[in-house]
Coordinates of C-alpha atoms and ligand atoms in Angstrom, one line a residue:
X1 CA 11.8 -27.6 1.1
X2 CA 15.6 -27.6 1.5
X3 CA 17.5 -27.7 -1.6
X4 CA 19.3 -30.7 -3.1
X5 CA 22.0 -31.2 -0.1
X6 CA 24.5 -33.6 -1.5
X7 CA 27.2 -34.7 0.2
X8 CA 29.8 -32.4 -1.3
X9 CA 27.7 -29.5 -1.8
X10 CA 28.2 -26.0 0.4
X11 CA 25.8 -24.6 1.8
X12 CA 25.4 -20.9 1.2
X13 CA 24.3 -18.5 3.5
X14 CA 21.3 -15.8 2.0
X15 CA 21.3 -13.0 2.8
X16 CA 18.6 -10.7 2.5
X17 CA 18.6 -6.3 2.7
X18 CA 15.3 -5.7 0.9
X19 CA 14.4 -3.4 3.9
X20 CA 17.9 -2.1 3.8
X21 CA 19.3 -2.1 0.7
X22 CA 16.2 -2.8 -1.4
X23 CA 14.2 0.4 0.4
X24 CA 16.6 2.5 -0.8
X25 CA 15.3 2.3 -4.4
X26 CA 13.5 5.4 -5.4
X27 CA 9.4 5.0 -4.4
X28 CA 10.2 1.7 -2.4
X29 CA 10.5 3.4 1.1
X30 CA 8.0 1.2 3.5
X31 CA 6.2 1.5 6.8
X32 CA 6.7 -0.7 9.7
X33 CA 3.6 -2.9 9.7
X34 CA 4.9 -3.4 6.0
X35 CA 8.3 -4.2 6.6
X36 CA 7.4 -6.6 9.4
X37 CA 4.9 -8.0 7.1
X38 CA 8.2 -8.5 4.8
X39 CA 10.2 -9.8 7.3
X40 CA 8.1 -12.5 8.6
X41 CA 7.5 -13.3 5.1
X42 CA 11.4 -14.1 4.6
X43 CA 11.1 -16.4 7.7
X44 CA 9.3 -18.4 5.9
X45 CA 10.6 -18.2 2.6
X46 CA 13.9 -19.6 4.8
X47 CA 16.3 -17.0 4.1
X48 CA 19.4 -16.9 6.8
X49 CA 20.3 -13.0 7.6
X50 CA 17.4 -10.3 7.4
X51 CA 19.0 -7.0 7.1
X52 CA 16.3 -5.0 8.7
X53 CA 17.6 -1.8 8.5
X54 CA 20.0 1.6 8.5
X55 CA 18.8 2.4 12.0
X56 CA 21.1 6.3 12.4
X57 CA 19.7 7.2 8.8
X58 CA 16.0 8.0 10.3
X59 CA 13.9 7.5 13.6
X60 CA 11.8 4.9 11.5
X61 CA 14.3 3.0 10.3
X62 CA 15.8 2.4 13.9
X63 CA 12.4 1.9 14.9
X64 CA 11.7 -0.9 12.3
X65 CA 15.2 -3.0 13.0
X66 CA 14.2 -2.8 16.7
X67 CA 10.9 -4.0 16.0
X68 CA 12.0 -6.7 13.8
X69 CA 14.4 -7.4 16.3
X70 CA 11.9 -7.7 18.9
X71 CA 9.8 -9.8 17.1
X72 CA 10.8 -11.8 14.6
X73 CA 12.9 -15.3 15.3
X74 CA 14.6 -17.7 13.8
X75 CA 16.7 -15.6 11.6
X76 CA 19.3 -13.4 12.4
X77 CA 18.4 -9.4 12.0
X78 CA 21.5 -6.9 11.3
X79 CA 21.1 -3.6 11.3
X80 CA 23.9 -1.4 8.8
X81 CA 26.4 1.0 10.6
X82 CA 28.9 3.4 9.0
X83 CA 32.6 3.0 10.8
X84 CA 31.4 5.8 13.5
X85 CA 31.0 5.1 16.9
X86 CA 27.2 6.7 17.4
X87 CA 26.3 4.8 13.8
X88 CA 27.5 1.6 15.6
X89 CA 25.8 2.1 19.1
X90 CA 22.5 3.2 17.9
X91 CA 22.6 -0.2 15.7
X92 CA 23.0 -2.0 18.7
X93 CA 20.5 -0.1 20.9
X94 CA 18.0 -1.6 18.1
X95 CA 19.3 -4.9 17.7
X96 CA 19.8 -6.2 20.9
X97 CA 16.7 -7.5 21.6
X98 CA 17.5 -9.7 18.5
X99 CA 17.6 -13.9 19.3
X100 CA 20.3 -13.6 17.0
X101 CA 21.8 -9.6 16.4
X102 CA 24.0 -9.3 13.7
X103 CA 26.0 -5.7 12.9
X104 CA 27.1 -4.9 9.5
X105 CA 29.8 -2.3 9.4
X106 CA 31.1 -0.6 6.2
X107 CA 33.8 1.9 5.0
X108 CA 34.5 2.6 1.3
X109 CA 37.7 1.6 0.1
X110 CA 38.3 2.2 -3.6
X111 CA 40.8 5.3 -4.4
X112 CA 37.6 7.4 -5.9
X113 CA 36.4 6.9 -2.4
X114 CA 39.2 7.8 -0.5
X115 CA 40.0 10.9 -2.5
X116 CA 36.7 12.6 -3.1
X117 CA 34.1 11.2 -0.8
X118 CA 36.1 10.5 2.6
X119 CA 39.5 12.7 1.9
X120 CA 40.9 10.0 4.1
X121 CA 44.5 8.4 3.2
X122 CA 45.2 4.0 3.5
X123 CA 46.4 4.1 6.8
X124 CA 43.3 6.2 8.2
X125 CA 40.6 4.1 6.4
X126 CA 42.3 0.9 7.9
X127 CA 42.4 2.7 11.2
X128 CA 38.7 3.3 11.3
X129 CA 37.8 -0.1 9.6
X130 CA 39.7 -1.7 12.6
X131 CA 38.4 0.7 15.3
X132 CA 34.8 0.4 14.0
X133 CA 34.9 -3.5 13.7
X134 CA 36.1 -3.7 17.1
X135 CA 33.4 -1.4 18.8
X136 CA 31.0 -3.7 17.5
X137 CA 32.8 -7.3 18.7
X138 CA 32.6 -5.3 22.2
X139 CA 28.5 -5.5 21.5
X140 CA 28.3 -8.5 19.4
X141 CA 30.1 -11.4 18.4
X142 CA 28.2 -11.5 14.7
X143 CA 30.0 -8.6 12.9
X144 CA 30.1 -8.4 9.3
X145 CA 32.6 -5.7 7.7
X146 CA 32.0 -4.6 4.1
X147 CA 35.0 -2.0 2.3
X148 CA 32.6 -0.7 0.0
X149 CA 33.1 -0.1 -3.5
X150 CA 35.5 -3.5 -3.1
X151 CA 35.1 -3.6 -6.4
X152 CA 37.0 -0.8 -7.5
X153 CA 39.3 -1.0 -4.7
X154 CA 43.1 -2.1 -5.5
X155 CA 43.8 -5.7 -4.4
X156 CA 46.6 -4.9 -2.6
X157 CA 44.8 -2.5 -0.1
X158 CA 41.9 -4.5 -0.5
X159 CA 43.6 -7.8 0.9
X160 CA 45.5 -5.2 3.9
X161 CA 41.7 -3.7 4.8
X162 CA 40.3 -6.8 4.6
X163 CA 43.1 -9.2 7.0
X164 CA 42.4 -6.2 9.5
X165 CA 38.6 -6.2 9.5
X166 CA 39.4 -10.2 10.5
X167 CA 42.2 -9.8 13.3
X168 CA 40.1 -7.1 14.5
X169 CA 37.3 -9.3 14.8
X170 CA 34.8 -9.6 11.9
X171 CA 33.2 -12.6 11.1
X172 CA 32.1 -12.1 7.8
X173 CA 33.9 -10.0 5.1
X174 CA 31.5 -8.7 2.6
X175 CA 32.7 -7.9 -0.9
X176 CA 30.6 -5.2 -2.0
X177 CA 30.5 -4.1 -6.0
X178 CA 29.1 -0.8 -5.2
X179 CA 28.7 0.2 -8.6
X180 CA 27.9 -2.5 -10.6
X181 CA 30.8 -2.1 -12.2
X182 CA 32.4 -5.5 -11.9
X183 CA 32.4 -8.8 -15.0
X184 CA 31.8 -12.5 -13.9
X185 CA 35.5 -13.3 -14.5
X186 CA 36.5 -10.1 -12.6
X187 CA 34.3 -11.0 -9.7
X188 CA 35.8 -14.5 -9.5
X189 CA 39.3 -13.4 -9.2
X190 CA 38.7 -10.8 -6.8
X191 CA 37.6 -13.8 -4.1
X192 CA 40.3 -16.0 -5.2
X193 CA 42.5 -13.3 -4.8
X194 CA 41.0 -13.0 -1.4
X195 CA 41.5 -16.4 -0.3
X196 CA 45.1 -17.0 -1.9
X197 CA 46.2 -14.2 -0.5
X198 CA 44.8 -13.1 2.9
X199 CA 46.4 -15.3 5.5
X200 CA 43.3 -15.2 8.2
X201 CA 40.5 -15.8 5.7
X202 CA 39.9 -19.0 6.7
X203 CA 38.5 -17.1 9.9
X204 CA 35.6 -15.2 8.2
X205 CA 33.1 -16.2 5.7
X206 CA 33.2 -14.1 2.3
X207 CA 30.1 -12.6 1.2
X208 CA 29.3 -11.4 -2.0
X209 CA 27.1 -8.2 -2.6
X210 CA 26.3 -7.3 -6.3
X211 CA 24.3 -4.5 -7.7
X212 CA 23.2 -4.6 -11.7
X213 CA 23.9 -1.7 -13.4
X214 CA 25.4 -3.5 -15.8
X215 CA 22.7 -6.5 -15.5
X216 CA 25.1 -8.3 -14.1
X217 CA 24.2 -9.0 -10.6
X218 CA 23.6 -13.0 -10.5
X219 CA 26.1 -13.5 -12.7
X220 CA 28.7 -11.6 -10.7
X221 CA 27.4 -13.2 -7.5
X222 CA 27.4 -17.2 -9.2
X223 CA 31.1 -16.2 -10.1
X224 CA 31.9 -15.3 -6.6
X225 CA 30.1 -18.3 -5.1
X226 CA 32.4 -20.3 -7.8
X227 CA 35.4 -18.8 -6.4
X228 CA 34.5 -19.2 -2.4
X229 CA 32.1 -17.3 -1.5
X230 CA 30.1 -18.3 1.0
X231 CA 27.0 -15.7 1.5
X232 CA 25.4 -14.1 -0.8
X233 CA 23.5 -10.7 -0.5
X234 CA 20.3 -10.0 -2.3
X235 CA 16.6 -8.9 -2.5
X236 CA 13.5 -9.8 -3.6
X237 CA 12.8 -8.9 -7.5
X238 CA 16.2 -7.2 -7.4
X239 CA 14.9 -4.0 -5.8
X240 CA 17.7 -1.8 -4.4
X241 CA 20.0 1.3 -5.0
X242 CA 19.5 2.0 -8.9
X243 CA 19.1 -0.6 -11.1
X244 CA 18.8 -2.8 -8.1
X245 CA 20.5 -6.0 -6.6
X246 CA 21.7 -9.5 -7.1
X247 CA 17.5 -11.0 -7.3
X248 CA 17.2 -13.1 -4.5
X249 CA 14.9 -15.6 -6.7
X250 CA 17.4 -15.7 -9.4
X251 CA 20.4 -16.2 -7.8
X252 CA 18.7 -19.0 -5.3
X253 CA 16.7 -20.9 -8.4
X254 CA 20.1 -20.9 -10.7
X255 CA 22.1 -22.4 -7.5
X256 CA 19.5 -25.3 -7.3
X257 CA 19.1 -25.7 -10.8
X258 CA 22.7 -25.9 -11.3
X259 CA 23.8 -27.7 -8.3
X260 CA 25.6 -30.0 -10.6
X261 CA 27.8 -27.2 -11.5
X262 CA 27.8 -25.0 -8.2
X263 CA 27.8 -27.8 -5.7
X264 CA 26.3 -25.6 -3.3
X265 CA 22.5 -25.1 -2.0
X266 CA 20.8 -22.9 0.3
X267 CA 18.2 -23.2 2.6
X268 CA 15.3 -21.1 0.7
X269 CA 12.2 -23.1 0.7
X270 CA 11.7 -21.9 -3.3
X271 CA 8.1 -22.9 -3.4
X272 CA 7.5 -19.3 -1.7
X273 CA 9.7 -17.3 -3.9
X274 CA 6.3 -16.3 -6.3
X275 CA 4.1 -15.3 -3.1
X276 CA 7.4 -13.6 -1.5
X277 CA 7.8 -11.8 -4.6
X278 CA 4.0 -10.8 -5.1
X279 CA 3.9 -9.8 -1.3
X280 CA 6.9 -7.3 -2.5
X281 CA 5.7 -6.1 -5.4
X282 CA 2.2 -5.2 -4.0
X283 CA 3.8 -3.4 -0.8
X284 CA 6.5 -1.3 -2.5
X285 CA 3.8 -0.7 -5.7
X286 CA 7.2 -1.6 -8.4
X287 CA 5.9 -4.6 -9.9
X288 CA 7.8 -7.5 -11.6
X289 CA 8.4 -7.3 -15.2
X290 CA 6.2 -10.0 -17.4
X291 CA 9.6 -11.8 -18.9
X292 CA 11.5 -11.9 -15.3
X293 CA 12.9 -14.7 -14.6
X294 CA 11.6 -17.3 -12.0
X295 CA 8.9 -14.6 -11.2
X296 CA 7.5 -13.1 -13.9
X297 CA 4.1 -13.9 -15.3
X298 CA 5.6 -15.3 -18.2
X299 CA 8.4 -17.4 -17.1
X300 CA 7.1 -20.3 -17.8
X301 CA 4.3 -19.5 -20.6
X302 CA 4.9 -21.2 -23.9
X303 CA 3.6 -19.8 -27.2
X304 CA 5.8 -20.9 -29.8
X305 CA 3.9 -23.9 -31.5
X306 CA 7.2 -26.1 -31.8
X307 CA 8.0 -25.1 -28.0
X308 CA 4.1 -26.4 -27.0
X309 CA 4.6 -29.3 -29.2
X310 CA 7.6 -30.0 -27.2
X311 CA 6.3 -29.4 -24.1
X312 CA 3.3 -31.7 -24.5
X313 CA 6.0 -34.8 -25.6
X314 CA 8.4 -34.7 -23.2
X315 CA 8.6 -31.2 -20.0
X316 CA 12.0 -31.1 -20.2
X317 CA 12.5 -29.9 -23.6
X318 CA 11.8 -26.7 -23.0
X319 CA 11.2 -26.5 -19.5
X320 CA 14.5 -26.5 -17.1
X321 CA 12.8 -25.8 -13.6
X322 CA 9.0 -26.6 -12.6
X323 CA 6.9 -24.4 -12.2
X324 CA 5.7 -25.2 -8.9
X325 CA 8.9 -25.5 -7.1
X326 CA 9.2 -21.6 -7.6
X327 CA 5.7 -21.5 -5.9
X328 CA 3.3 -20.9 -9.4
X329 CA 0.0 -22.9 -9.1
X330 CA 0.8 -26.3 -10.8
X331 CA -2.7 -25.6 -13.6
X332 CA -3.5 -22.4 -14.6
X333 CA -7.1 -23.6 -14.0
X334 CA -9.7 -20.9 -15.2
X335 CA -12.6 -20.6 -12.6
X336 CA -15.9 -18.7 -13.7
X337 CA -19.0 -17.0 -12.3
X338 CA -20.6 -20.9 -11.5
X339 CA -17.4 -21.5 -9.6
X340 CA -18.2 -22.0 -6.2
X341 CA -16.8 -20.6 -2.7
X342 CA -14.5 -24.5 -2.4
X343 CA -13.2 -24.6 -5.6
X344 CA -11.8 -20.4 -5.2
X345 CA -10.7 -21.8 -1.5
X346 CA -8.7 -24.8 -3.4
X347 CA -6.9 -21.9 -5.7
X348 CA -6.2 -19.6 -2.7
X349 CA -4.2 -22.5 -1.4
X350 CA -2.7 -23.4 -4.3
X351 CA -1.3 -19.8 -5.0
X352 CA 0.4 -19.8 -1.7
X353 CA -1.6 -18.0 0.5
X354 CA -2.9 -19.1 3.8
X355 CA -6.3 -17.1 4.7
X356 CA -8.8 -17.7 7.4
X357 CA -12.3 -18.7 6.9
X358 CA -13.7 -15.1 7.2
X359 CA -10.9 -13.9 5.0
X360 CA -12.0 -16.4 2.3
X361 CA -15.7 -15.4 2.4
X362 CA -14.7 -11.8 1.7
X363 CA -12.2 -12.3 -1.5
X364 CA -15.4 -14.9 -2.4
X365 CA -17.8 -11.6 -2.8
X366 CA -15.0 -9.8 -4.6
X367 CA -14.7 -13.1 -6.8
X368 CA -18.2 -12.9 -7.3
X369 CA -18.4 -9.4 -8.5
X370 CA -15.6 -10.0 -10.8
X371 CA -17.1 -12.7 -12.6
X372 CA -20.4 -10.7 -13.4
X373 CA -17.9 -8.4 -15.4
X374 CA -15.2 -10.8 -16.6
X375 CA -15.8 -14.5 -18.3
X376 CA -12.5 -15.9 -17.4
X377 CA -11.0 -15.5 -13.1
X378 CA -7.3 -16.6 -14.0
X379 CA -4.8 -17.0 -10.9
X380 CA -3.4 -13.2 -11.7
X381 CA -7.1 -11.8 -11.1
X382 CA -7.6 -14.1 -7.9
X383 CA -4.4 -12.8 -6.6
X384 CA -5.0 -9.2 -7.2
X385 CA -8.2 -9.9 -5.1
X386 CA -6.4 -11.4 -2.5
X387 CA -4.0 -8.8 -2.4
X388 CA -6.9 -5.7 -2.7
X389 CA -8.5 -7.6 0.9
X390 CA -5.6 -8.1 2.4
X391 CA -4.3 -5.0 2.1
X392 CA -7.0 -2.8 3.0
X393 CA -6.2 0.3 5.4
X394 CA -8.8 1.8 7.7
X395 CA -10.8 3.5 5.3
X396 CA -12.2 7.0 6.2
X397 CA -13.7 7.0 2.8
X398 CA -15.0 4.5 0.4
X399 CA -16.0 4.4 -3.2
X400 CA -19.0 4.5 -4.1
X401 CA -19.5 5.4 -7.7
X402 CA -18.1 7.7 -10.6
X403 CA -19.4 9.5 -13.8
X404 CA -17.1 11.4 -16.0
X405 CA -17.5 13.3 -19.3
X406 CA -14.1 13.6 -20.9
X407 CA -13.4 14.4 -25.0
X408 CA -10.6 15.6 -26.9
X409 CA -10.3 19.5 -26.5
X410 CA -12.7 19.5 -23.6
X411 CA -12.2 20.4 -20.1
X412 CA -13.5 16.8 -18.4
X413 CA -16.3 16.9 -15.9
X414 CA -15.9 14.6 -13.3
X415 CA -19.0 13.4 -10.4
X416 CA -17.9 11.4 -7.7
X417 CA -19.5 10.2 -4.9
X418 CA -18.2 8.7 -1.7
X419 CA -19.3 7.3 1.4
X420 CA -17.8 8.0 5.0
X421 CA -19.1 5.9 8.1
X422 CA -23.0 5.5 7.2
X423 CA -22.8 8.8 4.8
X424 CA -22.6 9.2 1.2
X425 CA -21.1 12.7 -0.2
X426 CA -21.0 13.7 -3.6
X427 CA -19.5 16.4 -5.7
X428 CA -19.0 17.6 -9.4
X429 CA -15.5 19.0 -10.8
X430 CA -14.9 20.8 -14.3
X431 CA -11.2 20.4 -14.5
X432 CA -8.0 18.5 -14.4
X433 CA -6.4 17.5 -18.0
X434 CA -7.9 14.3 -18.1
X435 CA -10.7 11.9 -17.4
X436 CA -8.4 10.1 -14.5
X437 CA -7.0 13.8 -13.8
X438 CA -10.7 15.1 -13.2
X439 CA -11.6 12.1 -10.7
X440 CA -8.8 12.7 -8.6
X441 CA -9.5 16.5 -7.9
X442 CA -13.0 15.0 -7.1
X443 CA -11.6 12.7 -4.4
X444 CA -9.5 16.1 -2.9
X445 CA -12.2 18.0 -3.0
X446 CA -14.8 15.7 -0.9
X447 CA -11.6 14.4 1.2
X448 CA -9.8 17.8 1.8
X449 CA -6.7 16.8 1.0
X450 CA -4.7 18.3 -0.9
X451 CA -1.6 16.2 -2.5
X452 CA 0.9 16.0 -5.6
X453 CA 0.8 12.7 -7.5
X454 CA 4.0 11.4 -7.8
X455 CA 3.9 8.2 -9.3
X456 CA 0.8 6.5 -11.4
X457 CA 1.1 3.4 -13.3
X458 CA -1.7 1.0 -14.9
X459 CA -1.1 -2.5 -16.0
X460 CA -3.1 -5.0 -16.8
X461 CA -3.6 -8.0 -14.6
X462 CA -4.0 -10.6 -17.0
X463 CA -4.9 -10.7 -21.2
X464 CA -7.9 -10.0 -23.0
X465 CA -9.7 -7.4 -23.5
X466 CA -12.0 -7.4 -20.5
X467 CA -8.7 -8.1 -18.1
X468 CA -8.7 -6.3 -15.0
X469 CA -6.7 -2.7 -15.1
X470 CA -4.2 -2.4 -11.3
X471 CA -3.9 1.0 -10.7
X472 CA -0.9 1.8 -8.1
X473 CA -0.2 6.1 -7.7
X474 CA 2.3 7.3 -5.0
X475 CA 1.3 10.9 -3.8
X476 CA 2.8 13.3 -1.8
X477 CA 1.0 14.7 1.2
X478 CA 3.4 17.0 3.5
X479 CA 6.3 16.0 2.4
X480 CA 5.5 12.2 3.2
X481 CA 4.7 9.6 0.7
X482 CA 1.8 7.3 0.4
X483 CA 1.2 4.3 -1.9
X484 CA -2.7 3.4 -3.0
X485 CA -3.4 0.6 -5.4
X486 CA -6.9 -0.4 -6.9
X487 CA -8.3 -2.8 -9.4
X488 CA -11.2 -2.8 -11.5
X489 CA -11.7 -3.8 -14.8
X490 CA -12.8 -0.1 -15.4
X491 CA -9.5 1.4 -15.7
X492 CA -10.7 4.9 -14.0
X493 CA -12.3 2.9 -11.4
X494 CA -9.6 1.4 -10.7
X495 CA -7.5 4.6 -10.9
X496 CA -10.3 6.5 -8.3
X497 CA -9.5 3.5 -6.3
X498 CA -5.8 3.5 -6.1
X499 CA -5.9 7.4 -5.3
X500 CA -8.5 7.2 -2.4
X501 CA -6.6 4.0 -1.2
X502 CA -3.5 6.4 -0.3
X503 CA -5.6 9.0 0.6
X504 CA -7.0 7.1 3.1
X505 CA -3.5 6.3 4.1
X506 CA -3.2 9.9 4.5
X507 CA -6.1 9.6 6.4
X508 CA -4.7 6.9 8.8
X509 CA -2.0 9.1 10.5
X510 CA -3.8 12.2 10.2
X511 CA -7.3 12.0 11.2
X512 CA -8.3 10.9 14.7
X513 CA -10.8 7.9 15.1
X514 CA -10.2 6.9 11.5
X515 CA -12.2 3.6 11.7
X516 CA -12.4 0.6 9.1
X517 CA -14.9 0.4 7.0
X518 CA -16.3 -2.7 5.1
X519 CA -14.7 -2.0 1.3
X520 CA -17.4 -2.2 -1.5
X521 CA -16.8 -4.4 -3.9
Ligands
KIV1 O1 26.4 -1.4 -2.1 C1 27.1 -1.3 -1.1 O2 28.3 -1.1 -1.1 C2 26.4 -1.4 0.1 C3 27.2 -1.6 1.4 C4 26.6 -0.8 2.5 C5 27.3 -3.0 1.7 O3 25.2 -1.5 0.2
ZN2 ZN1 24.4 -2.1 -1.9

C-alpha cells in the first residue's frame, strides 16, 4: 500500500544502506544468502535505492553488491565508492549487471576532516570530488555524491563542493551528518542553505543521511525533508555505524502519519515494516528494543487503566497509527495446545509471513511441542518458531538432550548428548563457570571445535513465567564470526541450542558433505 498521495504532496525517495551502512554496526556483519534474504525483503517492503554494499572494503562485500545486482529487480542497487579511481571501478565491475546501477561517491569535507584525516587543502578535496564524480558519470548516469561530515562542514565550502559535485555530474547530493552531531533546526538550514544558495541545485535531488548519536536521527532527517529534501537515507531498526541511523520504520511511519504537516509520502508498503524488521533482527541477532517505536513489542500495548478505558471508547484517544498498517497482527489472539494446524496457518498469515504447505506442517510440530510446555502460544512465540524453521542451517549436529549439575561454589558438571546423521554421541564435562558455561564446553568437546564466545544474550520472547527464553551467542572460530540463535522455554536449552546453531555454521564452511538434518523439536 502506497501512502496517502495527495495532490500536493512530494514524494520522497527511501533509501536504504542496512547492508552498507547498517553492517557496519559492531556484530551486524552478514553473509550473502542473508543479505540477499534482506534485499529481497526491501523489494517488497517498496523501498526505492538498496545500498548493497562497500564492494573495495572486502572480496564479500563486492561479491554481495554483484549478486544483489544480478538478482534482484525492481529497485535500484548502489554500491559506495571513496573519490579513488580503483574504489570507483571495482563498484562498477559489481554493479553493472544491475537493472538499475546506482554509484554513490563520497569525500569528507568538514575542516577536522581535511586537516587530520585527509591532509588535503579546499581546492584538492574539490578537485577529487569533481574527478571522482566524473569517472563514475563515464560508467553510470545514476551518481550520487556525499561530502561527508556535511554536517560539520562550513557552508561556504559546502555550497562550492557541492555546485561542483552537480556540474560535474551527480545526480543526487547527499548531506551526510557523519557524527550525529547536527539539531533539527540546524539540519533544516543547512538544506535551505543549500537550495538558496547553490545555483544548479535544481539539477540534483538532496538527500539527507542522519546518524543518532545524539537520538536525533528522524528528527534531523523530518527537518531536512521540511527544508527540501527529497531522499532520505536509513535502515531498518536504525542499525548502522554507532548508535545507528535515521530508522527506516520511524522516519517512513511519521511522514505518513503526518502528511498533513510534511506533505510528502513514500512508496513503503508499511504493512511489512514489523516482518522487515523481525527478518533484521533475527539475521543480525541485535534485536529491537520493547518500547521502539513502530516496531517494538510494546508500541502499541496499553496498560494504563485510563489509557484502556480510552481505548475501548473511542481508538483514537490514545492510539495515533493502527496497528496493522505497521504490519502487527490486527488481535493478539492467544492459540493453545487444542489449536489446530488452520487456525496456526490463519496466524502465520496474519503475522506477515508467506510459508508453503510443507513449511507450515513443520512450525505446526514445533507449535505442538510448545504448547505441551506453555498454556498460552501468543504471536511473539509463533514467530520465534517461524523464525527457528526458517532459519535452519545444514546441521552437522543436532540436540538431543542435556543434564547439568550446577550450585553456588561448585564446579558445574555438564552431560550432553547429540546426534550426527543417524548417531547419537554423548559426553560429560566438569568445568566451565557456569551451568550455560559447562554445556557449551560439552558441545566443543563432542563437535571439536574450538571457539571464543563473543556475544550471548537471553531475552524473553513474551511474559509470564513459563515464556519462552531466545538465546542468540556470536562466537569466534578462526578469526570469523558466526551467529546461532535458539529457543526453548528452558533457558539452557535454549542457550545449548543457540551455541550448536553457530557451531553448525562453523560446520557449514568447514566440513565437507555437511548435510541437513531434520531439527528436533
Ligand atoms: O555517515 C556517512 O558519512 C556515510 C557516508 C559514506 C555517506 O555513511
Ligand atoms: Zn553513515
Amino acid at each position: 500500500m502506497t501512502d496517502t498521495n495527495t495532490t500536493d504532496s512530494r514524494r520522497i525517495t527511501i533509501f536504504d544502506t542496512t547492508l552498507r551502512d547498517g553492517e557496519q554496526s559492531p556484530g551486524a556483519s552478514m553473509n550473502l544468502a542473508e543479505k540477499m534474504e534482506i534485499a529481497q525483503a526491501l523489494v517488497t517492503l517498496g523501498v526505492d535505492v538498496i545500498e548493497a554494499g562497500f564492494p573495495i572494503a572486502s572480496p564479500g562485500d563486492f561479491e554481495s553488491v554483484r549478486e544483489i545486482a544480478q538478482s534482484v529487480r525492481g529497485v535500484q542497487i548502489c554500491g559506495l565508492a571513496r573519490c579513488r579511481e580503483a574504489d570507483i571501478d571495482r563498484a562498477w565491475e559489481a554493479l553493472k549487471s544491475a537493472q538499475q546501477p546506482r554509484i554513490h561517491v563520497f569525500l569528507a569535507t568538514s575542516a577536522i576532516h581535511r586537516e587530520f584525516k585527509l591532509k588535503m587543502d579546499k581546492d584538492a578535496i574539490i578537485h577529487h570530488a569533481v574527478a571522482g564524480v566524473k569517472r563514475a558519470v563515464g560508467y553510470c548516469g545514476n551518481v550520487e555524491f556525499s561530502p561527508e561530515d556535511a554536517a560539520r562542514t562550513e557552508p561556504d565550502f559546502l555550497c562550492q563542493v557541492v555546485e561542483a559535485a552537480i556540474a560535474a555530474g551527480a545526480t543526487t547530493v547527499n548531506i551526510p551528518d557523519t557524527v550525529g552531531y547536527a539539531t533539527p533546526t540546524h539540519m533544516g538550514r543547512v538544506i535551505q542553505t543549500l537550495r538558496n544558495r547553490v545555483p544548479n541545485i535544481d539539477k540534483a535531488v538532496i538527500s539527507i543521511h542522519c546518524h543518532n548519536d545524539l537520538g536525533m536521527a528522524v528528527a534531523n532527517s523530518l527537518a531536512a525533508v521540511e527544508a527540501g529534501a527529497g531522499q532520505i537515507e536509513c535502515t531498518i531498526n536504525g542499525l548502522g555505524e554507532r548508535a545507528g541511523n535515521c530508522s527506516l520504520e520511524e522516519v517512513v511511519m511519521a511522514l505518513r502519519t503526518r502528511s498533513d504537516f510534511y506533505h510528502a509520502h513514500t512508496n513503503v508498503n508499511t504493512r511489512r515494516l514489523v516482518p522487515t524488521s523481525r527478518l533484521v533482527a533475527n539475521v543480525t541477532g541485535i534485536h529491537v528494543q520493547r518500547n521502539k517505536a513502530i516496531v517494538g513489542q510494546n508500541a502499541f500495548a496499553h496498560e494504563a487503566g485510563i489509557h484502556q478505558d480510552g481505548m475501548l471508547k473511542e481508538r483514537t484517544t490514545y492510539e495515533i497509527m493502527l496497528p496493522e498498517d505497521v504490519g502487527f497482527a490486527t488481535t493478539e489472539l492467544v492459540l493453545g495446545k487444542h489449536s489446530g494446524r488452520a487456525a496456526l496457518a490463519a496466524r502465520i498469515k496474519a503475522l506477515g509471513y508467506s510459508l508453503g504447505n510443507e513449511q507450515i506442517q513443520q512450525v505446526f510440530e514445533l507449535f505442538k511441542v510448545l504448547a505441551d510446555k506453555k498454556k498460552e502460544i501468543y504471536d511473539a512465540d509463533i514467530a520465534a518458531l517461524i523464525e527457528q524453521e526458517m532459519r535452519q542451517v545444514p546441521e552437522l549436529w543436532s540436540f538431543v538432550s542435556y543434564e547439568v549439575t550446577s550450585a553456588t561454589g561448585r564446579i558445574p558438571i555438564a552431560k550432553l548428548r547429540l546426534r550426527r546423521g543417524h548417531q547419537e554421541t554423548a559426553t560429560e564435562v566438569i568445568g566451565g563457570d557456569g551451568p550455560v558455561d559447562a554445556v557449551f564446553l560439552a558441545i566443543e568437546q563432542l563437535t571439536g571445535f574450538t571457539v571464543s564466545c563473543r556475544d550471548f544474550n537471553v531475552h524473553s520472547v513474551t511474559v509470564g513465567k513459563d515464556a519462552q527464553g531466545e538465546v542468540m551467542v556470536q562466537i569466534e572460530h578462526e578469526k570469523q564470526v558466526y551467529r546461532g540463535r535458539g529457543v526453548s522455554t528452558d533457558s539452557i536449552e535454549a542457550s545449548a541450542r543457540a551455541f550448536l546453531n553457530a557451531v553448525n555454521k562453523i560446520a557449514a564452511v568447514t566440513v565437507p558433505n555437511t548435510k541437513t538434518v531434520t531439527p528436533n523439536p
